[in-house]
Coordinates of N, CA and C in Angstrom, one line a residue:
M1 N 0.8 -1.2 0.0 CA 0.0 0.0 0.0 C 0.8 1.2 0.0
T2 N 0.5 2.2 -0.8 CA 1.2 3.5 -0.7 C 0.4 4.6 -0.1
I3 N 1.1 5.5 0.5 CA 0.4 6.6 1.1 C 0.8 7.9 0.5
S4 N -0.2 8.7 0.0 CA 0.1 10.0 -0.5 C -0.9 11.0 -0.1
Q5 N -0.5 12.2 0.0 CA -1.4 13.2 0.4 C -2.5 13.5 -0.6
P6 N -3.8 13.4 -0.2 CA -4.9 13.6 -1.2 C -4.8 15.0 -1.7
A7 N -5.1 15.2 -3.0 CA -5.1 16.5 -3.6 C -6.4 17.2 -3.1
A8 N -6.3 18.5 -3.0 CA -7.4 19.4 -2.5 C -8.6 19.2 -3.5
A9 N -9.7 19.0 -2.9 CA -11.0 18.8 -3.7 C -12.1 19.4 -2.9
P10 N -13.2 19.8 -3.6 CA -14.3 20.3 -2.9 C -14.8 19.3 -1.9
R11 N -15.2 19.9 -0.6 CA -15.6 19.0 0.4 C -17.1 18.6 0.1
L12 N -17.3 17.2 0.3 CA -18.7 16.7 0.1 C -19.4 16.6 1.5
T13 N -20.6 16.9 1.6 CA -21.4 16.8 2.8 C -22.7 16.2 2.4
R14 N -23.5 16.0 3.5 CA -24.9 15.6 3.3 C -25.6 16.9 2.8
A15 N -26.8 16.7 2.3 CA -27.6 17.8 1.8 C -27.9 18.8 2.8
D16 N -27.9 18.4 4.1 CA -28.2 19.4 5.2 C -26.8 20.0 5.8
G17 N -25.8 19.7 5.1 CA -24.4 20.3 5.5 C -23.7 19.5 6.6
S18 N -24.3 18.5 7.1 CA -23.6 17.7 8.1 C -22.6 16.7 7.4
P19 N -21.6 16.2 8.2 CA -20.6 15.4 7.6 C -21.2 14.1 7.1
L20 N -20.7 13.6 6.0 CA -21.1 12.2 5.4 C -20.6 11.2 6.4
R21 N -21.3 10.1 6.5 CA -21.0 9.0 7.4 C -20.5 7.8 6.6
I22 N -19.2 7.4 6.9 CA -18.5 6.3 6.1 C -18.3 5.2 7.1
L23 N -18.7 4.0 6.7 CA -18.4 2.8 7.5 C -17.3 2.0 6.9
V24 N -16.1 1.9 7.6 CA -15.0 1.1 7.1 C -14.9 -0.3 7.8
V25 N -14.9 -1.4 6.9 CA -15.0 -2.7 7.4 C -13.9 -3.6 6.9
D26 N -13.0 -4.0 7.8 CA -11.9 -4.9 7.5 C -11.5 -5.6 8.8
D27 N -11.0 -6.8 8.7 CA -10.6 -7.5 9.8 C -9.1 -7.2 10.4
E28 N -8.5 -6.4 9.6 CA -7.1 -5.9 10.0 C -7.3 -4.5 10.6
A29 N -7.1 -4.4 11.9 CA -7.4 -3.2 12.6 C -6.4 -2.1 12.2
S30 N -5.2 -2.4 11.8 CA -4.3 -1.4 11.4 C -4.7 -0.7 10.0
L31 N -5.4 -1.6 9.2 CA -5.9 -1.0 8.0 C -7.1 -0.1 8.2
T32 N -8.0 -0.6 9.0 CA -9.2 0.3 9.3 C -8.7 1.7 9.9
D33 N -7.8 1.6 10.7 CA -7.2 2.8 11.4 C -6.7 3.8 10.3
L34 N -6.0 3.2 9.4 CA -5.3 4.0 8.3 C -6.3 4.6 7.4
L35 N -7.3 3.8 6.9 CA -8.3 4.3 6.1 C -9.2 5.3 6.8
S36 N -9.5 5.1 8.1 CA -10.4 6.1 8.8 C -9.7 7.3 9.0
M37 N -8.4 7.4 9.2 CA -7.6 8.6 9.2 C -7.8 9.4 7.9
A38 N -7.5 8.7 6.8 CA -7.5 9.3 5.5 C -9.0 9.9 5.2
L39 N -10.0 9.1 5.6 CA -11.3 9.6 5.2 C -11.8 10.8 6.2
R40 N -11.3 10.8 7.5 CA -11.6 11.9 8.3 C -11.0 13.2 7.8
Y41 N -9.8 13.0 7.1 CA -9.2 14.2 6.6 C -10.1 14.8 5.6
E42 N -11.1 14.1 4.9 CA -12.0 14.7 4.0 C -13.2 15.4 4.7
G43 N -13.2 15.3 6.0 CA -14.2 16.0 6.8 C -15.4 15.1 7.1
W44 N -15.2 13.8 6.9 CA -16.3 12.9 7.0 C -16.3 12.3 8.4
D45 N -17.4 11.8 8.9 CA -17.7 11.1 10.1 C -17.4 9.6 9.8
V46 N -16.5 8.9 10.5 CA -16.1 7.6 10.2 C -16.2 6.6 11.4
K47 N -16.8 5.5 11.1 CA -16.8 4.4 12.1 C -16.2 3.2 11.3
S48 N -15.7 2.3 12.2 CA -15.1 1.1 11.6 C -15.7 -0.2 12.3
A49 N -15.6 -1.3 11.6 CA -16.0 -2.6 12.1 C -15.0 -3.6 11.6
N50 N -14.8 -4.6 12.5 CA -13.7 -5.6 12.3 C -14.2 -6.9 11.7
G51 N -15.5 -7.0 11.4 CA -16.0 -8.2 10.9 C -17.4 -8.0 10.3
G52 N -18.0 -9.0 9.6 CA -19.2 -8.9 9.0 C -20.4 -8.7 9.8
Q53 N -20.5 -9.4 10.9 CA -21.7 -9.2 11.9 C -21.6 -7.8 12.5
E54 N -20.4 -7.4 12.9 CA -20.2 -6.0 13.5 C -20.7 -5.0 12.4
A55 N -20.3 -5.2 11.2 CA -20.7 -4.3 10.1 C -22.2 -4.1 9.9
L56 N -22.9 -5.3 9.9 CA -24.3 -5.3 9.8 C -25.0 -4.5 11.0
S57 N -24.5 -4.8 12.2 CA -25.1 -4.2 13.4 C -24.9 -2.7 13.3
T58 N -23.6 -2.3 13.0 CA -23.3 -0.8 12.9 C -24.1 -0.2 11.8
A59 N -24.2 -0.8 10.6 CA -25.0 -0.2 9.6 C -26.4 0.0 9.9
R60 N -26.9 -1.0 10.6 CA -28.4 -0.9 11.0 C -28.7 0.2 12.0
E61 N -27.8 0.5 12.9 CA -28.0 1.5 13.9 C -27.5 2.8 13.5
W62 N -26.4 2.9 12.7 CA -25.8 4.2 12.4 C -26.2 4.8 11.1
K63 N -26.6 4.0 10.1 CA -27.1 4.4 8.8 C -26.0 5.1 8.1
P64 N -24.9 4.5 7.6 CA -23.9 5.2 6.9 C -24.3 5.6 5.5
D65 N -23.6 6.6 5.0 CA -23.9 7.1 3.6 C -23.2 6.3 2.6
A66 N -22.1 5.6 2.9 CA -21.3 4.7 2.1 C -20.4 3.8 3.0
M67 N -20.0 2.7 2.3 CA -19.2 1.7 3.1 C -18.0 1.3 2.2
V68 N -16.9 1.1 2.9 CA -15.7 0.5 2.3 C -15.7 -0.9 3.0
L69 N -15.9 -1.9 2.2 CA -16.1 -3.3 2.7 C -15.1 -4.3 2.1
D70 N -14.4 -4.9 3.1 CA -13.4 -6.0 2.7 C -14.3 -7.2 2.3
V71 N -13.7 -8.0 1.3 CA -14.4 -9.1 1.0 C -14.1 -10.3 1.9
M72 N -12.7 -10.6 2.2 CA -12.4 -11.8 2.9 C -12.3 -11.4 4.4
M73 N -13.4 -11.9 5.1 CA -13.4 -11.8 6.6 C -13.7 -13.1 7.2
P74 N -13.4 -13.3 8.5 CA -13.6 -14.6 9.1 C -15.0 -15.1 9.5
D75 N -15.9 -14.1 9.7 CA -17.3 -14.5 10.1 C -18.2 -14.5 8.9
L76 N -18.6 -13.3 8.4 CA -19.3 -13.2 7.3 C -18.4 -12.4 6.3
D77 N -18.3 -12.9 5.0 CA -17.5 -12.2 4.1 C -18.3 -11.1 3.5
G78 N -17.5 -10.2 2.7 CA -18.1 -9.0 2.2 C -19.4 -9.2 1.3
L79 N -19.3 -10.3 0.6 CA -20.5 -10.5 -0.3 C -21.7 -10.9 0.5
Q80 N -21.5 -11.7 1.5 CA -22.6 -12.1 2.4 C -23.2 -10.8 3.1
V81 N -22.3 -10.0 3.6 CA -22.8 -8.7 4.2 C -23.6 -7.9 3.2
L82 N -23.1 -7.7 2.0 CA -23.8 -7.0 1.0 C -25.1 -7.6 0.7
G83 N -25.1 -8.9 0.6 CA -26.4 -9.6 0.2 C -27.4 -9.4 1.3
R84 N -27.0 -9.3 2.6 CA -28.1 -9.1 3.7 C -28.5 -7.7 3.6
L85 N -27.6 -6.7 3.3 CA -28.0 -5.3 3.2 C -29.1 -5.1 2.1
R86 N -28.7 -5.7 0.9 CA -29.6 -5.6 -0.3 C -31.0 -6.2 0.0
Q87 N -31.0 -7.4 0.7 CA -32.2 -8.0 1.1 C -33.1 -7.2 2.0
N88 N -32.5 -6.4 2.8 CA -33.3 -5.4 3.5 C -33.5 -4.0 2.9
N89 N -33.4 -4.0 1.6 CA -33.6 -2.8 0.8 C -32.7 -1.6 1.2
D90 N -31.5 -2.0 1.6 CA -30.4 -1.0 1.9 C -29.6 -0.8 0.7
D91 N -29.6 0.4 0.1 CA -28.8 0.7 -1.2 C -27.7 1.5 -0.9
T92 N -27.1 1.4 0.4 CA -25.9 2.2 0.7 C -24.8 1.8 -0.4
P93 N -24.1 2.9 -0.9 CA -23.1 2.6 -1.9 C -22.0 1.9 -1.3
V94 N -21.4 0.9 -1.9 CA -20.4 0.0 -1.4 C -19.1 -0.1 -2.3
L95 N -18.0 0.2 -1.7 CA -16.7 0.1 -2.3 C -16.0 -1.2 -1.8
F96 N -15.9 -2.2 -2.6 CA -15.2 -3.5 -2.2 C -13.8 -3.2 -2.1
L97 N -13.1 -3.9 -1.0 CA -11.7 -3.8 -0.8 C -11.2 -5.2 -0.5
T98 N -10.3 -5.7 -1.5 CA -9.9 -7.1 -1.4 C -8.6 -7.3 -2.0
A99 N -8.0 -8.5 -1.6 CA -6.8 -8.8 -2.3 C -7.0 -9.6 -3.6
K100 N -8.2 -10.0 -3.8 CA -8.6 -10.7 -5.1 C -8.6 -9.7 -6.2
D101 N -7.9 -10.0 -7.3 CA -7.9 -9.1 -8.5 C -8.3 -9.6 -9.8
S102 N -8.8 -10.8 -9.8 CA -9.2 -11.4 -11.1 C -10.4 -10.8 -11.7
V103 N -10.6 -10.9 -13.0 CA -11.8 -10.3 -13.6 C -13.0 -10.9 -13.1
E104 N -13.0 -12.2 -12.9 CA -14.2 -12.9 -12.3 C -14.6 -12.3 -11.0
D105 N -13.6 -12.1 -10.1 CA -13.9 -11.6 -8.8 C -14.5 -10.2 -8.8
R106 N -14.0 -9.4 -9.7 CA -14.5 -8.0 -9.8 C -15.9 -8.1 -10.3
V107 N -16.2 -8.8 -11.3 CA -17.6 -8.9 -11.8 C -18.5 -9.5 -10.8
T108 N -18.1 -10.5 -10.0 CA -18.9 -11.1 -8.9 C -19.3 -10.0 -7.9
G109 N -18.3 -9.2 -7.5 CA -18.6 -8.3 -6.5 C -19.6 -7.2 -7.0
L110 N -19.3 -6.7 -8.2 CA -20.3 -5.7 -8.8 C -21.6 -6.1 -9.1
T111 N -21.7 -7.3 -9.6 CA -23.1 -7.8 -9.9 C -23.8 -8.2 -8.7
A112 N -23.1 -8.4 -7.6 CA -23.8 -8.8 -6.3 C -24.4 -7.5 -5.8
G113 N -24.2 -6.3 -6.3 CA -24.8 -5.2 -5.9 C -23.8 -4.1 -5.3
G114 N -22.4 -4.4 -5.5 CA -21.4 -3.5 -5.0 C -21.3 -2.4 -6.1
D115 N -20.7 -1.2 -5.8 CA -20.7 -0.2 -6.7 C -19.2 0.1 -7.3
D116 N -18.2 -0.4 -6.6 CA -16.9 -0.3 -7.2 C -16.0 -1.2 -6.4
Y117 N -14.7 -1.3 -6.9 CA -13.8 -2.4 -6.4 C -12.4 -1.9 -6.4
V118 N -11.7 -2.0 -5.3 CA -10.3 -1.6 -5.2 C -9.5 -2.8 -4.7
T119 N -8.3 -3.1 -5.3 CA -7.6 -4.3 -4.8 C -6.3 -3.9 -4.0
K120 N -6.0 -4.8 -3.1 CA -4.8 -4.5 -2.3 C -3.6 -5.0 -3.0
P121 N -2.5 -4.4 -3.0 CA -2.2 -3.1 -2.3 C -2.8 -2.0 -3.0
F122 N -3.2 -0.9 -2.3 CA -3.8 0.3 -2.9 C -3.2 1.5 -2.3
S123 N -3.5 2.6 -2.9 CA -3.1 3.9 -2.4 C -4.3 4.5 -1.7
L124 N -4.1 5.2 -0.6 CA -5.2 5.9 0.0 C -5.9 6.8 -0.8
E125 N -5.1 7.5 -1.7 CA -5.7 8.5 -2.6 C -6.7 7.9 -3.5
E126 N -6.3 6.6 -4.0 CA -7.3 6.0 -4.9 C -8.5 5.6 -4.2
V127 N -8.5 5.1 -3.0 CA -9.7 4.8 -2.2 C -10.5 6.1 -2.0
V128 N -9.9 7.1 -1.6 CA -10.7 8.4 -1.4 C -11.3 8.8 -2.7
A129 N -10.6 8.8 -3.8 CA -11.1 9.2 -5.1 C -12.4 8.4 -5.5
R130 N -12.2 7.1 -5.4 CA -13.3 6.2 -5.8 C -14.5 6.4 -4.9
L131 N -14.2 6.6 -3.6 CA -15.3 6.7 -2.7 C -16.1 8.1 -3.0
R132 N -15.3 9.1 -3.2 CA -15.9 10.4 -3.6 C -16.8 10.2 -4.9
G133 N -16.4 9.4 -5.8 CA -17.1 9.1 -7.0 C -18.5 8.5 -6.7
L134 N -18.4 7.5 -5.8 CA -19.7 6.9 -5.4 C -20.6 7.8 -4.7
I135 N -20.0 8.7 -3.8 CA -20.8 9.6 -3.1 C -21.5 10.6 -4.0
R136 N -20.7 11.1 -4.9 CA -21.3 12.1 -5.9 C -22.5 11.7 -6.5
R137 N -22.5 10.3 -6.9 CA -23.7 9.8 -7.6 C -24.7 9.1 -6.7
S138 N -24.5 9.2 -5.4 CA -25.4 8.6 -4.5 C -26.6 9.6 -4.2
Q139 N -27.6 9.2 -3.6 CA -28.8 10.0 -3.4 C -28.5 10.9 -2.2
I140 N -27.4 10.9 -1.5 CA -27.2 11.8 -0.4 C -26.2 12.9 -0.7
S141 N -25.7 12.9 -1.9 CA -24.6 13.9 -2.2 C -25.2 15.2 -2.6
V142 N -24.4 16.2 -2.4 CA -24.8 17.5 -2.7 C -24.5 17.8 -4.2
S143 N -25.4 18.2 -5.0 CA -25.3 18.3 -6.5 C -25.0 19.8 -6.8
E144 N -24.4 20.0 -8.0 CA -24.1 21.4 -8.4 C -25.4 22.1 -8.8
A145 N -25.2 23.4 -8.7 CA -26.4 24.2 -9.1 C -26.6 24.2 -10.6
G146 N -27.8 24.5 -11.0 CA -28.1 24.6 -12.5 C -29.3 23.8 -12.9
D147 N -29.5 23.7 -14.2 CA -30.7 22.9 -14.6 C -30.4 21.5 -14.3
S148 N -31.3 20.9 -13.4 CA -31.0 19.6 -12.9 C -31.8 18.4 -13.5
R149 N -32.7 18.8 -14.4 CA -33.5 17.7 -15.1 C -33.0 17.4 -16.4
I150 N -33.1 16.0 -16.7 CA -32.8 15.5 -18.0 C -34.1 14.7 -18.4
V151 N -34.5 15.1 -19.6 CA -35.8 14.6 -20.1 C -35.6 13.8 -21.4
V152 N -36.1 12.6 -21.5 CA -36.0 11.9 -22.8 C -37.5 11.2 -22.9
G153 N -38.3 11.8 -23.8 CA -39.6 11.3 -23.9 C -40.4 11.5 -22.6
D154 N -41.0 10.4 -22.1 CA -41.8 10.6 -20.8 C -40.9 10.2 -19.6
L155 N -39.5 10.0 -19.8 CA -38.6 9.6 -18.7 C -37.9 10.9 -18.2
V156 N -38.0 11.1 -16.9 CA -37.4 12.3 -16.3 C -36.4 11.9 -15.2
L157 N -35.2 12.5 -15.3 CA -34.2 12.2 -14.3 C -33.8 13.6 -13.7
D158 N -33.9 13.7 -12.4 CA -33.5 14.9 -11.7 C -32.1 14.7 -11.0
E159 N -31.1 15.4 -11.5 CA -29.8 15.2 -11.0 C -29.6 15.9 -9.6
E160 N -30.5 16.8 -9.2 CA -30.3 17.4 -7.9 C -31.1 16.6 -6.9
S161 N -32.3 16.2 -7.1 CA -33.0 15.4 -6.1 C -32.8 13.9 -6.2
Y162 N -32.1 13.5 -7.3 CA -31.9 12.0 -7.6 C -33.3 11.3 -7.7
E163 N -34.2 11.9 -8.2 CA -35.5 11.3 -8.5 C -35.7 11.0 -10.0
V164 N -36.2 9.8 -10.2 CA -36.5 9.4 -11.6 C -38.0 9.0 -11.7
S165 N -38.6 9.4 -12.9 CA -39.9 9.0 -13.1 C -40.2 8.7 -14.5
R166 N -41.2 7.9 -14.8 CA -41.6 7.8 -16.2 C -43.1 7.8 -16.2
A167 N -43.6 8.7 -17.1 CA -45.0 9.1 -17.2 C -45.6 9.2 -15.9
G168 N -44.8 10.0 -15.0 CA -45.2 10.3 -13.6 C -45.1 9.2 -12.7
R169 N -44.6 8.0 -13.1 CA -44.4 7.0 -12.1 C -43.1 7.0 -11.5
P170 N -43.0 7.1 -10.2 CA -41.6 7.2 -9.5 C -40.9 5.8 -9.7
I171 N -39.6 5.9 -10.0 CA -38.7 4.8 -10.2 C -37.6 4.8 -9.1
E172 N -37.3 3.8 -8.3 CA -36.3 3.8 -7.4 C -35.1 3.1 -8.0
L173 N -34.0 3.7 -7.9 CA -32.8 3.2 -8.5 C -31.6 3.2 -7.5
T174 N -30.7 2.2 -7.6 CA -29.5 2.3 -6.8 C -28.6 3.4 -7.4
A175 N -27.5 3.7 -6.6 CA -26.6 4.7 -7.1 C -26.0 4.4 -8.4
T176 N -25.6 3.1 -8.7 CA -25.0 2.7 -10.0 C -26.0 2.7 -11.0
E177 N -27.2 2.3 -10.8 CA -28.2 2.3 -11.8 C -28.6 3.7 -12.3
F178 N -28.6 4.6 -11.3 CA -28.8 6.0 -11.5 C -27.7 6.6 -12.4
E179 N -26.5 6.3 -12.1 CA -25.4 6.8 -13.0 C -25.4 6.2 -14.3
L180 N -25.8 4.9 -14.5 CA -25.8 4.4 -15.8 C -26.9 5.0 -16.6
L181 N -28.1 5.2 -16.0 CA -29.3 5.8 -16.7 C -28.9 7.2 -17.0
R182 N -28.2 7.9 -16.2 CA -27.9 9.4 -16.4 C -26.9 9.4 -17.7
F183 N -25.9 8.5 -17.8 CA -25.1 8.5 -18.9 C -25.9 8.2 -20.2
L184 N -26.8 7.3 -20.2 CA -27.6 7.0 -21.4 C -28.4 8.2 -21.8
M185 N -29.1 8.9 -20.7 CA -30.0 9.9 -21.0 C -29.3 11.2 -21.5
R186 N -28.0 11.4 -21.0 CA -27.2 12.5 -21.5 C -26.8 12.4 -23.0
N187 N -27.0 11.2 -23.5 CA -26.6 10.8 -24.9 C -27.8 10.1 -25.6
P188 N -29.0 10.8 -25.7 CA -30.1 10.1 -26.3 C -29.9 9.9 -27.8
R189 N -30.4 8.8 -28.2 CA -30.4 8.4 -29.6 C -28.8 8.1 -30.1
R190 N -27.9 8.2 -29.1 CA -26.5 7.8 -29.5 C -26.2 6.5 -28.9
V191 N -25.7 5.6 -29.8 CA -25.4 4.2 -29.4 C -24.0 4.3 -28.6
L192 N -24.1 3.7 -27.4 CA -22.9 3.8 -26.5 C -22.3 2.4 -26.3
S193 N -21.1 2.2 -26.6 CA -20.4 0.8 -26.5 C -20.3 0.4 -25.0
K194 N -20.2 -0.9 -24.8 CA -20.0 -1.4 -23.5 C -18.7 -0.8 -22.9
A195 N -17.6 -0.6 -23.7 CA -16.4 -0.1 -23.2 C -16.7 1.4 -22.7
Q196 N -17.4 2.2 -23.5 CA -17.6 3.5 -23.1 C -18.4 3.5 -21.8
I197 N -19.4 2.6 -21.6 CA -20.1 2.6 -20.4 C -19.3 2.2 -19.2
L198 N -18.5 1.3 -19.4 CA -17.6 0.8 -18.2 C -16.7 1.9 -17.9
D199 N -16.1 2.6 -18.8 CA -15.2 3.7 -18.6 C -16.0 4.9 -17.8
R200 N -17.2 5.2 -18.2 CA -17.9 6.3 -17.6 C -18.5 6.0 -16.3
V201 N -19.1 4.8 -16.2 CA -19.9 4.5 -14.9 C -19.0 3.9 -13.9
W202 N -18.0 3.1 -14.3 CA -17.2 2.5 -13.3 C -15.8 2.9 -13.4
S203 N -15.4 3.8 -14.2 CA -14.1 4.5 -14.3 C -13.0 3.6 -14.7
Y204 N -13.2 2.3 -15.1 CA -12.2 1.4 -15.6 C -12.9 0.2 -16.3
D205 N -12.1 -0.6 -17.0 CA -12.8 -1.7 -17.7 C -12.3 -3.0 -17.0
F206 N -12.8 -4.1 -17.6 CA -12.5 -5.4 -17.0 C -11.7 -6.3 -18.0
G207 N -10.8 -5.7 -18.6 CA -10.1 -6.4 -19.7 C -11.0 -6.9 -20.8
G208 N -11.9 -6.2 -21.1 CA -12.8 -6.6 -22.2 C -14.1 -7.3 -21.8
K209 N -14.2 -7.7 -20.5 CA -15.3 -8.4 -20.0 C -16.5 -7.4 -19.8
S210 N -17.6 -7.8 -20.3 CA -18.7 -6.8 -20.3 C -19.9 -7.3 -19.6
S211 N -19.8 -8.3 -18.9 CA -20.9 -9.0 -18.1 C -21.6 -8.0 -17.2
V212 N -20.8 -7.1 -16.5 CA -21.5 -6.2 -15.5 C -22.4 -5.2 -16.3
V213 N -22.0 -4.8 -17.5 CA -22.8 -3.9 -18.2 C -24.1 -4.5 -18.6
E214 N -24.0 -5.7 -19.1 CA -25.3 -6.4 -19.5 C -26.2 -6.6 -18.4
I215 N -25.7 -7.0 -17.2 CA -26.5 -7.2 -16.1 C -27.2 -5.9 -15.5
Y216 N -26.4 -4.8 -15.5 CA -27.1 -3.5 -15.1 C -28.0 -3.0 -16.0
I217 N -27.8 -3.3 -17.4 CA -28.8 -2.8 -18.4 C -30.1 -3.6 -18.2
S218 N -30.0 -4.9 -17.9 CA -31.2 -5.7 -17.5 C -31.9 -5.2 -16.3
Y219 N -31.2 -4.7 -15.3 CA -31.8 -4.1 -14.1 C -32.6 -2.9 -14.5
L220 N -32.0 -2.1 -15.3 CA -32.6 -0.8 -15.7 C -33.9 -1.1 -16.5
R221 N -33.8 -2.1 -17.4 CA -35.0 -2.4 -18.2 C -36.2 -2.9 -17.4
K222 N -35.9 -3.6 -16.4 CA -37.0 -4.1 -15.5 C -37.6 -3.0 -14.8
K223 N -36.9 -1.9 -14.5 CA -37.5 -0.8 -13.8 C -38.0 0.3 -14.7
I224 N -37.3 0.6 -15.8 CA -37.7 1.7 -16.7 C -38.8 1.2 -17.7
D225 N -38.6 0.1 -18.3 CA -39.4 -0.4 -19.4 C -40.6 -1.3 -19.0
A226 N -40.6 -1.7 -17.7 CA -41.7 -2.7 -17.2 C -43.1 -2.1 -17.5
G227 N -43.7 -2.9 -18.3 CA -45.2 -2.5 -18.6 C -45.3 -1.3 -19.6
E228 N -44.2 -0.9 -20.1 CA -44.1 0.3 -21.0 C -43.5 -0.1 -22.4
T229 N -43.7 0.8 -23.4 CA -42.9 0.6 -24.7 C -41.5 0.8 -24.3
P230 N -40.6 -0.2 -24.7 CA -39.2 -0.1 -24.4 C -38.5 1.2 -25.0
M231 N -37.6 1.7 -24.0 CA -36.8 2.9 -24.4 C -35.3 2.6 -24.5
I232 N -34.9 1.5 -23.8 CA -33.5 1.2 -23.8 C -33.4 0.0 -24.9
H233 N -32.5 0.2 -25.8 CA -32.4 -0.8 -26.9 C -31.0 -1.3 -27.1
T234 N -30.8 -2.5 -27.5 CA -29.7 -3.1 -27.8 C -29.3 -3.1 -29.3
V235 N -28.1 -2.6 -29.6 CA -27.7 -2.5 -31.0 C -26.7 -3.7 -31.1
R236 N -27.0 -4.8 -31.6 CA -26.2 -6.0 -31.6 C -24.8 -5.7 -32.1
G237 N -23.8 -6.1 -31.3 CA -22.5 -5.9 -31.7 C -21.9 -4.6 -31.6
V238 N -22.7 -3.6 -31.1 CA -22.2 -2.2 -30.9 C -22.4 -1.8 -29.5
G239 N -23.7 -1.8 -28.9 CA -23.8 -1.3 -27.6 C -25.3 -1.1 -27.3
Y240 N -25.6 0.0 -26.6 CA -27.0 0.3 -26.1 C -27.3 1.8 -26.4
V241 N -28.6 2.0 -26.6 CA -29.1 3.4 -26.9 C -30.4 3.6 -26.1
I242 N -30.7 4.8 -25.7 CA -32.0 5.1 -25.1 C -32.6 6.2 -26.0
K243 N -33.9 6.0 -26.3 CA -34.6 7.0 -27.2 C -36.1 7.0 -26.8
P244 N -36.7 8.2 -27.0 CA -38.1 8.3 -26.7 C -38.9 7.3 -27.6
T245 N -40.1 7.0 -27.1 CA -40.9 6.0 -27.8 C -41.7 6.7 -28.9
S246 N -41.8 7.9 -29.0 CA -42.6 8.6 -30.1 C -41.7 9.8 -30.6

């Protein structure tokens, strides 16, 4: 692991101005201490847990805004913790932290409902940067001022309130689903390749593996196109496009 001073960046807070709450989960106490120190430097309120059961208990009581979650732990591993959170309709953004670095492990973590993935050894600056990225696109982050609505046909996405609706019907999305839909809607009628989507939504690719894109597109279709004329289309061999139905 390398340690470097984070570059100055705009401070992120909750919408009410209070510090963001970050839960750091790892069975190595020295690592949680180091990460906690770096995240507190951002002005965030940080708590740590040294195992999966403790993480679930703390998350339930403290309601963190984001989590840094180790995959390999002795009681409940990170995937099990995430599975239980999602079963309880907890969409807290999760940044996985693990020694595993194969393509399959990355895809497994993300398709299980995680939002990003950092492998050990890592730099503290990278963890902070990726966590800031998750927070910016989560429902608790403070958005920039300006025209916050994106409209494609009867589909409306509000970047400020993080609300999405189609024909007046509210649609609940996870942070990653929201970011994927926003990218599509910012480029209506434009075919976006899987590589472009990976680079924009997840900030890196998987060595050509595109399973995670296909899975998240299917999640969006179930929520956006359910019972409606489809707006999200596959262009075989090229990518995906969103366009109004009329």
